[in-house]
Coordinates of C-alpha atoms in Angstrom, one line a residue:
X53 CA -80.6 202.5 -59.3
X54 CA -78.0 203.3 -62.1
X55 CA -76.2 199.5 -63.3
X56 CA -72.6 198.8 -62.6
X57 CA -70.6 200.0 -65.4
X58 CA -68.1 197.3 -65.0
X59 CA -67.1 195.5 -68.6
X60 CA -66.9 191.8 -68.4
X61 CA -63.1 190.7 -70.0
X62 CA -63.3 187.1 -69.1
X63 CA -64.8 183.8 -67.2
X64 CA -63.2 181.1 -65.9
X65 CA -64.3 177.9 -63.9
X66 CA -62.7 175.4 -62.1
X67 CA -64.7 172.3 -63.2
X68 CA -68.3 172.9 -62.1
X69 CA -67.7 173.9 -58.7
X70 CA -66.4 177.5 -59.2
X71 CA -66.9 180.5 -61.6
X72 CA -65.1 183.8 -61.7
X73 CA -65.2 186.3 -63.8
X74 CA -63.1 189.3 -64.9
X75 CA -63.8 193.1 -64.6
X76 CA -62.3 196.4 -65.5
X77 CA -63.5 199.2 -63.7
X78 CA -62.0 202.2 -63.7
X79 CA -58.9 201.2 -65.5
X80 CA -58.4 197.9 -63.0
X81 CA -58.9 194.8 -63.8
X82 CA -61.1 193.0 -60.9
X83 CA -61.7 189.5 -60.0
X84 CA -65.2 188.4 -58.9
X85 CA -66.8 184.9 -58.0
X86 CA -69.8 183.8 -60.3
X87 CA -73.1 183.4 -58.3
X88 CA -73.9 184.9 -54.3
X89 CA -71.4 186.6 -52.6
X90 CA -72.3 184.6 -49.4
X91 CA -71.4 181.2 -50.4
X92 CA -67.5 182.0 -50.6
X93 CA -66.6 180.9 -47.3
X94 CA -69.1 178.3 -47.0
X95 CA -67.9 176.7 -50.1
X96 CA -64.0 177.1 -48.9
X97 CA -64.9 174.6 -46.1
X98 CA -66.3 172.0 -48.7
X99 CA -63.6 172.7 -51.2
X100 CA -60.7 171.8 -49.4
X101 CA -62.7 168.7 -48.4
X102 CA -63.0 167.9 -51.8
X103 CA -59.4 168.6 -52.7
X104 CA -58.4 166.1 -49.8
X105 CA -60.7 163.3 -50.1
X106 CA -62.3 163.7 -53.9
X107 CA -60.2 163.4 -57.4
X108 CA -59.4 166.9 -59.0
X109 CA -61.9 167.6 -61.2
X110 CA -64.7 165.7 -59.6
X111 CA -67.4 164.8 -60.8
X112 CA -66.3 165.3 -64.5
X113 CA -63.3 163.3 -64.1
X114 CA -64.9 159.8 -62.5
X115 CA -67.7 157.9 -64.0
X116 CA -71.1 158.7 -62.7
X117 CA -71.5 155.9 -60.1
X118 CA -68.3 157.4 -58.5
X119 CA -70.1 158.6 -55.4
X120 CA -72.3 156.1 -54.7
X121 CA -70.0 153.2 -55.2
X122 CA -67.7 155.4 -52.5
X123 CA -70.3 155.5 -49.9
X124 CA -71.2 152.6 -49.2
X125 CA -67.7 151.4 -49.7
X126 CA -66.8 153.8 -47.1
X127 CA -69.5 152.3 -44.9
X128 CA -68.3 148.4 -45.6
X129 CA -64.9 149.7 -44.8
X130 CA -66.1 151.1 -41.2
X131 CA -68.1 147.9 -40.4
X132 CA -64.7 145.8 -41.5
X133 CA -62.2 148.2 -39.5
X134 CA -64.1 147.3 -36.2
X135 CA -64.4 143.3 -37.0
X136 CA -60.7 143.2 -37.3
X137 CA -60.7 145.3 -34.1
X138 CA -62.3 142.0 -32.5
X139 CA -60.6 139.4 -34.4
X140 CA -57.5 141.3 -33.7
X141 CA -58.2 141.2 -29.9
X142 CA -58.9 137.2 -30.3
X143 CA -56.0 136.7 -32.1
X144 CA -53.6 138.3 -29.3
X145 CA -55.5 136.6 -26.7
X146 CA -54.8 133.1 -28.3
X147 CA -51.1 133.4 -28.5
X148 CA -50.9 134.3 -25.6
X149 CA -51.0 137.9 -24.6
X150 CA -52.2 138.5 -20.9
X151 CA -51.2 134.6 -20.3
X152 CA -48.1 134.4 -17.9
X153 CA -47.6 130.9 -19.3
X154 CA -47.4 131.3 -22.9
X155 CA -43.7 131.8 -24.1
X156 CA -42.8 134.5 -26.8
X157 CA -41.4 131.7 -28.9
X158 CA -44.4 129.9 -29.0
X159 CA -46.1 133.2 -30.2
X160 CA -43.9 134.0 -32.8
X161 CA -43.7 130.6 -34.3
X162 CA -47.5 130.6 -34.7
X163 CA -47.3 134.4 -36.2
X164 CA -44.5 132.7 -38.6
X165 CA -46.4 130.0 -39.7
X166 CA -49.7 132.5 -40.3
X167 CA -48.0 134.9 -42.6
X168 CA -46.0 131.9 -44.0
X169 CA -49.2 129.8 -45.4
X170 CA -50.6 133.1 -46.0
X171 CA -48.2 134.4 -48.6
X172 CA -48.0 130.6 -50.3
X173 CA -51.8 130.8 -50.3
X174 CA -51.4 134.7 -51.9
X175 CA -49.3 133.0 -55.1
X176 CA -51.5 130.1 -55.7
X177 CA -54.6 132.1 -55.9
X178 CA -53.1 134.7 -58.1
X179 CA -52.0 131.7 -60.1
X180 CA -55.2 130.0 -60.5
X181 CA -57.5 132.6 -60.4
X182 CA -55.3 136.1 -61.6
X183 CA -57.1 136.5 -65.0
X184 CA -60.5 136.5 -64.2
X185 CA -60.4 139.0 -61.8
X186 CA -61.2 141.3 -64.4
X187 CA -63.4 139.8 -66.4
X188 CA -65.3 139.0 -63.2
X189 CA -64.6 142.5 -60.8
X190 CA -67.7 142.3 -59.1
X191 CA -68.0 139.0 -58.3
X192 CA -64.9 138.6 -56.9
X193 CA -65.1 141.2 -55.2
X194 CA -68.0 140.4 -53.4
X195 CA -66.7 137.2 -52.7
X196 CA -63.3 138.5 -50.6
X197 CA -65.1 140.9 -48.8
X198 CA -67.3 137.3 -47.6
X199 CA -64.0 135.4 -47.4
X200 CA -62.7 138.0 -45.1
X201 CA -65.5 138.4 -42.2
X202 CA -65.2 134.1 -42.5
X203 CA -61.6 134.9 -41.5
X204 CA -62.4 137.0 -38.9
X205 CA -65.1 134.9 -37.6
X206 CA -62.2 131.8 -37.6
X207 CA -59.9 134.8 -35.8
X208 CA -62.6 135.5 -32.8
X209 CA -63.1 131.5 -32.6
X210 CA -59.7 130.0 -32.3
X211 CA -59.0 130.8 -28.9
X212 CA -61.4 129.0 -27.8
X213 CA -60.2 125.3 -29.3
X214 CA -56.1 125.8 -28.0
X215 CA -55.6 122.5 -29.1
X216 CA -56.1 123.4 -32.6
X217 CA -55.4 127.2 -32.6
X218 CA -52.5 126.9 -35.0
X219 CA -54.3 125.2 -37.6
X220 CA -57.5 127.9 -37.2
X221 CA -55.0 130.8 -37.6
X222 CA -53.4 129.3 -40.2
X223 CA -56.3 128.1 -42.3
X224 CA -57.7 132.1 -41.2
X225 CA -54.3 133.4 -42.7
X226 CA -54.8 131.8 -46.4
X227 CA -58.0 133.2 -46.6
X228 CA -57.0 137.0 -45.4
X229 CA -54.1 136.5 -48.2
X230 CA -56.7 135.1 -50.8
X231 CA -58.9 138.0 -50.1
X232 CA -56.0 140.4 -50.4
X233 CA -55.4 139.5 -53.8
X234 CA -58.9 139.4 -54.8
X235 CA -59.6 143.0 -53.2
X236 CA -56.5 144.6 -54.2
X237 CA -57.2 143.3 -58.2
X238 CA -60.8 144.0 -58.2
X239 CA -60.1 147.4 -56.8
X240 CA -57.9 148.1 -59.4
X241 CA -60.1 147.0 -62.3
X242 CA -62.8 149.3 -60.6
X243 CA -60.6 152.1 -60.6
X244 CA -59.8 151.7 -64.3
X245 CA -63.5 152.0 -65.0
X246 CA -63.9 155.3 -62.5
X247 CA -60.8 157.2 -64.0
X248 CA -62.4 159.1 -67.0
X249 CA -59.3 161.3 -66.9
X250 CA -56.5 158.4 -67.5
X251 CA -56.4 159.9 -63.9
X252 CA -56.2 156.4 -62.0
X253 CA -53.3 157.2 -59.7
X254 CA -55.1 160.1 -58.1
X255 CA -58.5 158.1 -57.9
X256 CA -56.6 155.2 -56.2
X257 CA -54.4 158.2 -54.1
X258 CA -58.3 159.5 -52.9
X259 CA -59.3 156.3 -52.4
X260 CA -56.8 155.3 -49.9
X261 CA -56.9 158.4 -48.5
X262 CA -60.7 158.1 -47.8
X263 CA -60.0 154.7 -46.2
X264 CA -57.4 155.7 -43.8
X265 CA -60.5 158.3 -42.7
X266 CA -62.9 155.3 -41.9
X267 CA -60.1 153.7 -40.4
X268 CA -59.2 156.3 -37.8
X269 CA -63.0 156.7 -37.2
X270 CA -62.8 153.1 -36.5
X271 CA -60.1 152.9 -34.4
X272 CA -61.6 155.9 -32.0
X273 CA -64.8 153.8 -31.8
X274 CA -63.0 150.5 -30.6
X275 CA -61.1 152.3 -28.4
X276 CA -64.4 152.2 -26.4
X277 CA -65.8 149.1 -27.9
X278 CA -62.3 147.1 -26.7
X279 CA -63.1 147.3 -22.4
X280 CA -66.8 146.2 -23.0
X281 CA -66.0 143.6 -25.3
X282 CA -63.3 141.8 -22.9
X283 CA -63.8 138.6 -21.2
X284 CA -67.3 139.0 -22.8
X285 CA -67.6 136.2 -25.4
X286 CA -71.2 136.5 -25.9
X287 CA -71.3 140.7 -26.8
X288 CA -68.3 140.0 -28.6
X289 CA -70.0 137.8 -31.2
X290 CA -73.1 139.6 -31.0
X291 CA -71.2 142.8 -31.9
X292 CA -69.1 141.1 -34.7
X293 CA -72.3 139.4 -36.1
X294 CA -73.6 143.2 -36.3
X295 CA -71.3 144.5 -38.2
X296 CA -70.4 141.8 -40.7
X297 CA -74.1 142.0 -41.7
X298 CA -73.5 145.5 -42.2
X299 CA -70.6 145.1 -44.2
X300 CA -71.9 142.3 -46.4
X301 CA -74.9 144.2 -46.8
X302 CA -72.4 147.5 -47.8
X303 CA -70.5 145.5 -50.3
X304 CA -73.5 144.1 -51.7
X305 CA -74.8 147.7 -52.5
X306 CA -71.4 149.0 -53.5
X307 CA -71.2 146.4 -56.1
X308 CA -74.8 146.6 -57.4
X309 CA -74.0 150.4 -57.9
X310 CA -71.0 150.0 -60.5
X311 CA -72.4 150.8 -63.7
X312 CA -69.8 149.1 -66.2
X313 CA -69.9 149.6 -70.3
X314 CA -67.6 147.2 -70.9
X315 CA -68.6 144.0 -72.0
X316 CA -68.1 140.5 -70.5
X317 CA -69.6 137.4 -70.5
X318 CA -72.6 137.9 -67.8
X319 CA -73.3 141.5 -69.5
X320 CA -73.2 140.2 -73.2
X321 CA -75.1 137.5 -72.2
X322 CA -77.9 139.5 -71.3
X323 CA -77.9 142.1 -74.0
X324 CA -78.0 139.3 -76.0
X325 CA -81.1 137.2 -74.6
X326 CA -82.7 140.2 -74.8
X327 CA -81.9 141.4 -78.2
X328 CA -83.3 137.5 -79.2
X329 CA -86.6 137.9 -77.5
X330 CA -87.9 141.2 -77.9
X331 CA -85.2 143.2 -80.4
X332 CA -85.0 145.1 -77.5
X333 CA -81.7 146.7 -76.6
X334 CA -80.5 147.2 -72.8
X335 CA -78.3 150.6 -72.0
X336 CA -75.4 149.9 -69.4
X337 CA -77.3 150.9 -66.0
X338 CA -80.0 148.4 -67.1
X339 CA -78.1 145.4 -68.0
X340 CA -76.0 146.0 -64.7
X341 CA -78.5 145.7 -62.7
X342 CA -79.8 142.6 -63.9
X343 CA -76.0 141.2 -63.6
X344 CA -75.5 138.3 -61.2
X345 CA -72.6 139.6 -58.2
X346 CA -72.9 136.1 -56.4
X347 CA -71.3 132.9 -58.3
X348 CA -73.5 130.4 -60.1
X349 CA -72.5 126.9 -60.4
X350 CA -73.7 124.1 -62.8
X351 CA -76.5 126.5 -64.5
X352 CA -75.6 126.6 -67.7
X353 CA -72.6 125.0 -70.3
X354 CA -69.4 126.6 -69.6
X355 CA -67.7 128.8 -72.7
X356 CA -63.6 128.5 -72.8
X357 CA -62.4 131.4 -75.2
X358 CA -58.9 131.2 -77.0
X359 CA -58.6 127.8 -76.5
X360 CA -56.1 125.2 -78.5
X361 CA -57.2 123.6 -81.9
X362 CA -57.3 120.3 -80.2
X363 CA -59.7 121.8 -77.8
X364 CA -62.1 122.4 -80.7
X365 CA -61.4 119.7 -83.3
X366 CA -59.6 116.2 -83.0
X367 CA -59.6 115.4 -86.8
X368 CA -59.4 116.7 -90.4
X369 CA -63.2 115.9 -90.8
X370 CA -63.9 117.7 -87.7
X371 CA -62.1 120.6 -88.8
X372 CA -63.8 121.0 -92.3
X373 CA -67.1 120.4 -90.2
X374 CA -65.8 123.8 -88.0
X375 CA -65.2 125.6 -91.0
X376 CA -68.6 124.8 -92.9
X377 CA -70.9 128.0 -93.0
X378 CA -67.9 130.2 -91.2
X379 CA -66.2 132.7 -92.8
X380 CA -64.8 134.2 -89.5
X381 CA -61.6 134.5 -87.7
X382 CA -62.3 131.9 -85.2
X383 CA -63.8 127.8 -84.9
X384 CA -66.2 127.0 -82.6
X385 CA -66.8 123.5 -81.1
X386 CA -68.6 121.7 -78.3
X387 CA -65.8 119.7 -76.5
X388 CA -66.1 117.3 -72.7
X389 CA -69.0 119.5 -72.0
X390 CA -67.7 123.2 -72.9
X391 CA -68.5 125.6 -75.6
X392 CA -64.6 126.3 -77.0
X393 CA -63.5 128.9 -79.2
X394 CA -60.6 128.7 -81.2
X395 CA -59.4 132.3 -82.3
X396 CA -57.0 133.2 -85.6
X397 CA -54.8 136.1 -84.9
X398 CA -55.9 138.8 -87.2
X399 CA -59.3 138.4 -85.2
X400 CA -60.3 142.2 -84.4
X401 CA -62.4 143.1 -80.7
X402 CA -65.3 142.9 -83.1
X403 CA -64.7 139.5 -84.2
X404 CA -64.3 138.7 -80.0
X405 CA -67.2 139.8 -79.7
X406 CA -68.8 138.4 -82.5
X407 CA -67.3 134.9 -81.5
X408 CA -68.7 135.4 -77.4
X409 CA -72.0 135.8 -78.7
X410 CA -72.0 133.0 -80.4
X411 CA -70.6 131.4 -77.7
X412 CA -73.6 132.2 -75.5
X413 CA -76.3 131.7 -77.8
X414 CA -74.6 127.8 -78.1
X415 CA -74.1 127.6 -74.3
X416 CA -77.7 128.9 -74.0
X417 CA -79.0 126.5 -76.4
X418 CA -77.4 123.2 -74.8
X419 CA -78.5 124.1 -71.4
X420 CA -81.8 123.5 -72.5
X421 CA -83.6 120.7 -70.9
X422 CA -83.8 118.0 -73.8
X423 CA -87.6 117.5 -73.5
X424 CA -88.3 121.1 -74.2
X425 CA -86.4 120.3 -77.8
X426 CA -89.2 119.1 -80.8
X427 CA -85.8 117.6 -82.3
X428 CA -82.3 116.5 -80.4
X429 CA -79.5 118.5 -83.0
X430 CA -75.9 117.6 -83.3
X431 CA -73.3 119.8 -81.7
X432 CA -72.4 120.4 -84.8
X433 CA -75.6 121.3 -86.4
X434 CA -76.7 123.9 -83.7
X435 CA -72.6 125.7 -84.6
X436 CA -73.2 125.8 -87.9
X437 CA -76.9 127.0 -86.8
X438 CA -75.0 130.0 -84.5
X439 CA -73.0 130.9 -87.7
X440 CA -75.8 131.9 -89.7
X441 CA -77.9 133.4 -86.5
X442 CA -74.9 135.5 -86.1
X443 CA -74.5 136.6 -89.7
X444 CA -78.2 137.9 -89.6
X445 CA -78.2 139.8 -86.6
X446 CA -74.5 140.7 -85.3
X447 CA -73.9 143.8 -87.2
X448 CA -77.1 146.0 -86.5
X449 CA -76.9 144.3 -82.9
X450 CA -73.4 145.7 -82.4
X451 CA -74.5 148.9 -83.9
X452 CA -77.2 149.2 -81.5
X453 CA -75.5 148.7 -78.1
X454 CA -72.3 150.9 -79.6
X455 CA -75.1 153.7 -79.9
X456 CA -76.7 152.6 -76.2
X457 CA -73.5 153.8 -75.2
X458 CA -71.6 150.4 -74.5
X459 CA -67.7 150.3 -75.2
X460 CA -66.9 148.2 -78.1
X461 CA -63.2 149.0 -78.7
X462 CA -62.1 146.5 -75.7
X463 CA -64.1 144.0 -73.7
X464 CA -63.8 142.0 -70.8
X465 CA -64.3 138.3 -71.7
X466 CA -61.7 136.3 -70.6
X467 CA -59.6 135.1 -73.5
X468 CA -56.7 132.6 -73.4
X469 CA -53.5 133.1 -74.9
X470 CA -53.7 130.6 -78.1
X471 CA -54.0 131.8 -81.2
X472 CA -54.1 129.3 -84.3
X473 CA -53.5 129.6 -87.9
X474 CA -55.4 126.7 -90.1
X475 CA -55.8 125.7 -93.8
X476 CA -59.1 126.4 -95.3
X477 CA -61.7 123.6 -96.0
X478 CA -60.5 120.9 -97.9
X479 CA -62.2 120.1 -101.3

């Protein structure tokens, strides 16, 4: 069979889902897809799909946990539609919907009072607890999805104590707003780490457009869920039960799958344990899966970063005691129980860094139990111990996880907002 004499003039893609390639024949220039003729039409159905519901360019332009991370976000967001569904249903039912007695004024007094606590309970979380929702993405977002099926579960409840069904709501109300905040930041943060484009509006555009899917799915299903579940207490919780297991069990997944090269305290602290013990260097996916996603309280000495001078030193002894054996942009101290670090402000991301990992390795050190130390050591003696540690191992240690593939030009940790200038040790 005699070859096609066409001339190739050209190739183009469009990411890695298409290829095309130019001809001349005969004196025309022809356009033909890359690959088997057959799977044009096929792949017209999947790439409008993917033009609707996936960022252009995917999967070059999110980060490789992208689809993962989606599904079973997609799932928790299913299982979540159809709880509100029944908490919804409660809700209506306590104030008084189907009730001949209730008044509207009644009901929309205790609406008012919902959204009202709600949105004072929306400012004083973001106030407390706004600037460690990065730092902390996965944690707290784990912890509003949690916040929000107790919510619901308060939602499904109420009607059934009248006397106090205000308070329920209410109490219900703060925690919807506190978990709206929470969501909505750690969401955010997630997105940042996705969008490996600078493309974050049209991964947050997808996203939304991906939950208003699951949300019309979920709105067909309790449209037949809502009859059976009426004036049936008992299937109503056993439904609701369902599905928030599902949905905790979603989020848990969803979180475990973000693979983050940032660096923050629960990920440094790890890379660093393990760089002590065995030399041993942990690439992203590895030290995020050994990442805690649920809070830990009392386990180990908390680190404050960016503190005040005060914070770190009280006196002019205790200052030339912080500068002793530290040549760095930043004092450490052990203060009420806290590791504090006082940062100068030509302190680079390195220096941060630098400074957090010392940080840990004190932290680490005074959690110990005190029998397993041969010989109790001042606070001061184990910082003045961390700066030489540091100065032995920081550099090829930072080398190492910049070449595992970690992010070094910005971090995570959660630094304050001081930054102090002091006089060099006194003679």
């Amino acid at each position: 069979m005699e070859k096609d004499p066409c001339v190739v003039l050209a190739t183009e893609r469009y990411g890695s889902a298409e290829s095309w390639k130019y001809l001349a024949k005969d004196g025309v220039m022809e356009r033909r897809r890359d690959g088997a003729e057959g799977k044009s039409r096929g792949n017209s159905v999947v790439g409008v799909f993917k033009s609707v519901f996936l960022p252009q360019g995917y999967p070059e332009s999110v980060s490789d946990d992208y689809l993962q991370y989606q599904f079973w976000d997609t799932v928790q967001a299913f299982s979540s539609s159809l709880s509100g569904t029944l908490a919804t249903q409660a809700s209506l039912k306590g104030v008084g919907v189907g009730n001949q007695e209730a008044t509207v004024a009644a009901a929309t007094v205790t609406w008012l009072l919902r959204d009202g606590t709600g949105m004072l309970g929306r400012i004083l979380f973001a106030w407390r607890k706004g600037n460690k929702l990065d730092s902390e993405a996965k944690k707290w977002r784990l912890f509003a999805d949690g916040l929000n099926d107790i919510a619901m579960f308060m939602e499904i409840l109420a009607p059934y104590f009248p006397a106090f069904f205000t308070l329920i709501v209410c109490t219900a109300g703060v925690f919807k707003s506190i978990v709206g905040v929470a969501g909505g930041a750690t969401r955010a943060a997630l997105t940042v780490h996705q969008a490996r484009r600078d493309n974050m509006a049209d991964i947050s555009a997808k996203d939304g457009s991906q939950e208003t899917l699951v949300n019309l799915a979920g709105l067909l299903v309790s449209l037949i869920l809502i009859p059976l579940v009426t004036d049936n207490p008992v299937l109503t919780l056993s439904l609701f039960f369902l599905f928030t297991l599902l949905h905790l069990f979603a989020n848990y997944k969803a979180v475990r799958s973000v693979v983050m090269e940032t660096l923050n305290e629960a990920r440094l602290s790890i890379m660093l344990q393990q760089y002590l013990s065995g030399k041993q260097i942990l690439s992203p996916l590895q030290a995020n899966q050994r990442e805690p996603v649920f809070f830990e309280f009392g386990k180990t000495v908390p680190v404050r970063l960016g503190v005040r001078l005060q914070e770190v030193v009280q006196s002019p002894d205790e200052l030339n005691l912080a500068l002793k054996e530290n040549n760095m942009p930043y004092l450490l101290g052990v203060r009420n129980g806290c590791v504090c670090v006082c940062l100068g402000p030509e302190a680079s991301v390195h220096d941060e860094i630098r400074a957090m990992c010392q940080a840990v390795w004190l932290s680490g050190m005074l959690s110990r139990p005190a029998s397993k130390e041969p010989k109790q050591k001042s606070p001061w003696e184990m910082v003045h111990e961390s700066h030489k540690l540091m100065d032995g191992i920081f550099n090829p240690f930072l080398k190492g996880i910049e070449a595992a593939g970690w992010d070094v030009k910005r971090t995570l940790l959660n630094w304050d907002e001081w930054r102090v200038e002091w006089k060099t040790k006194s003679h």
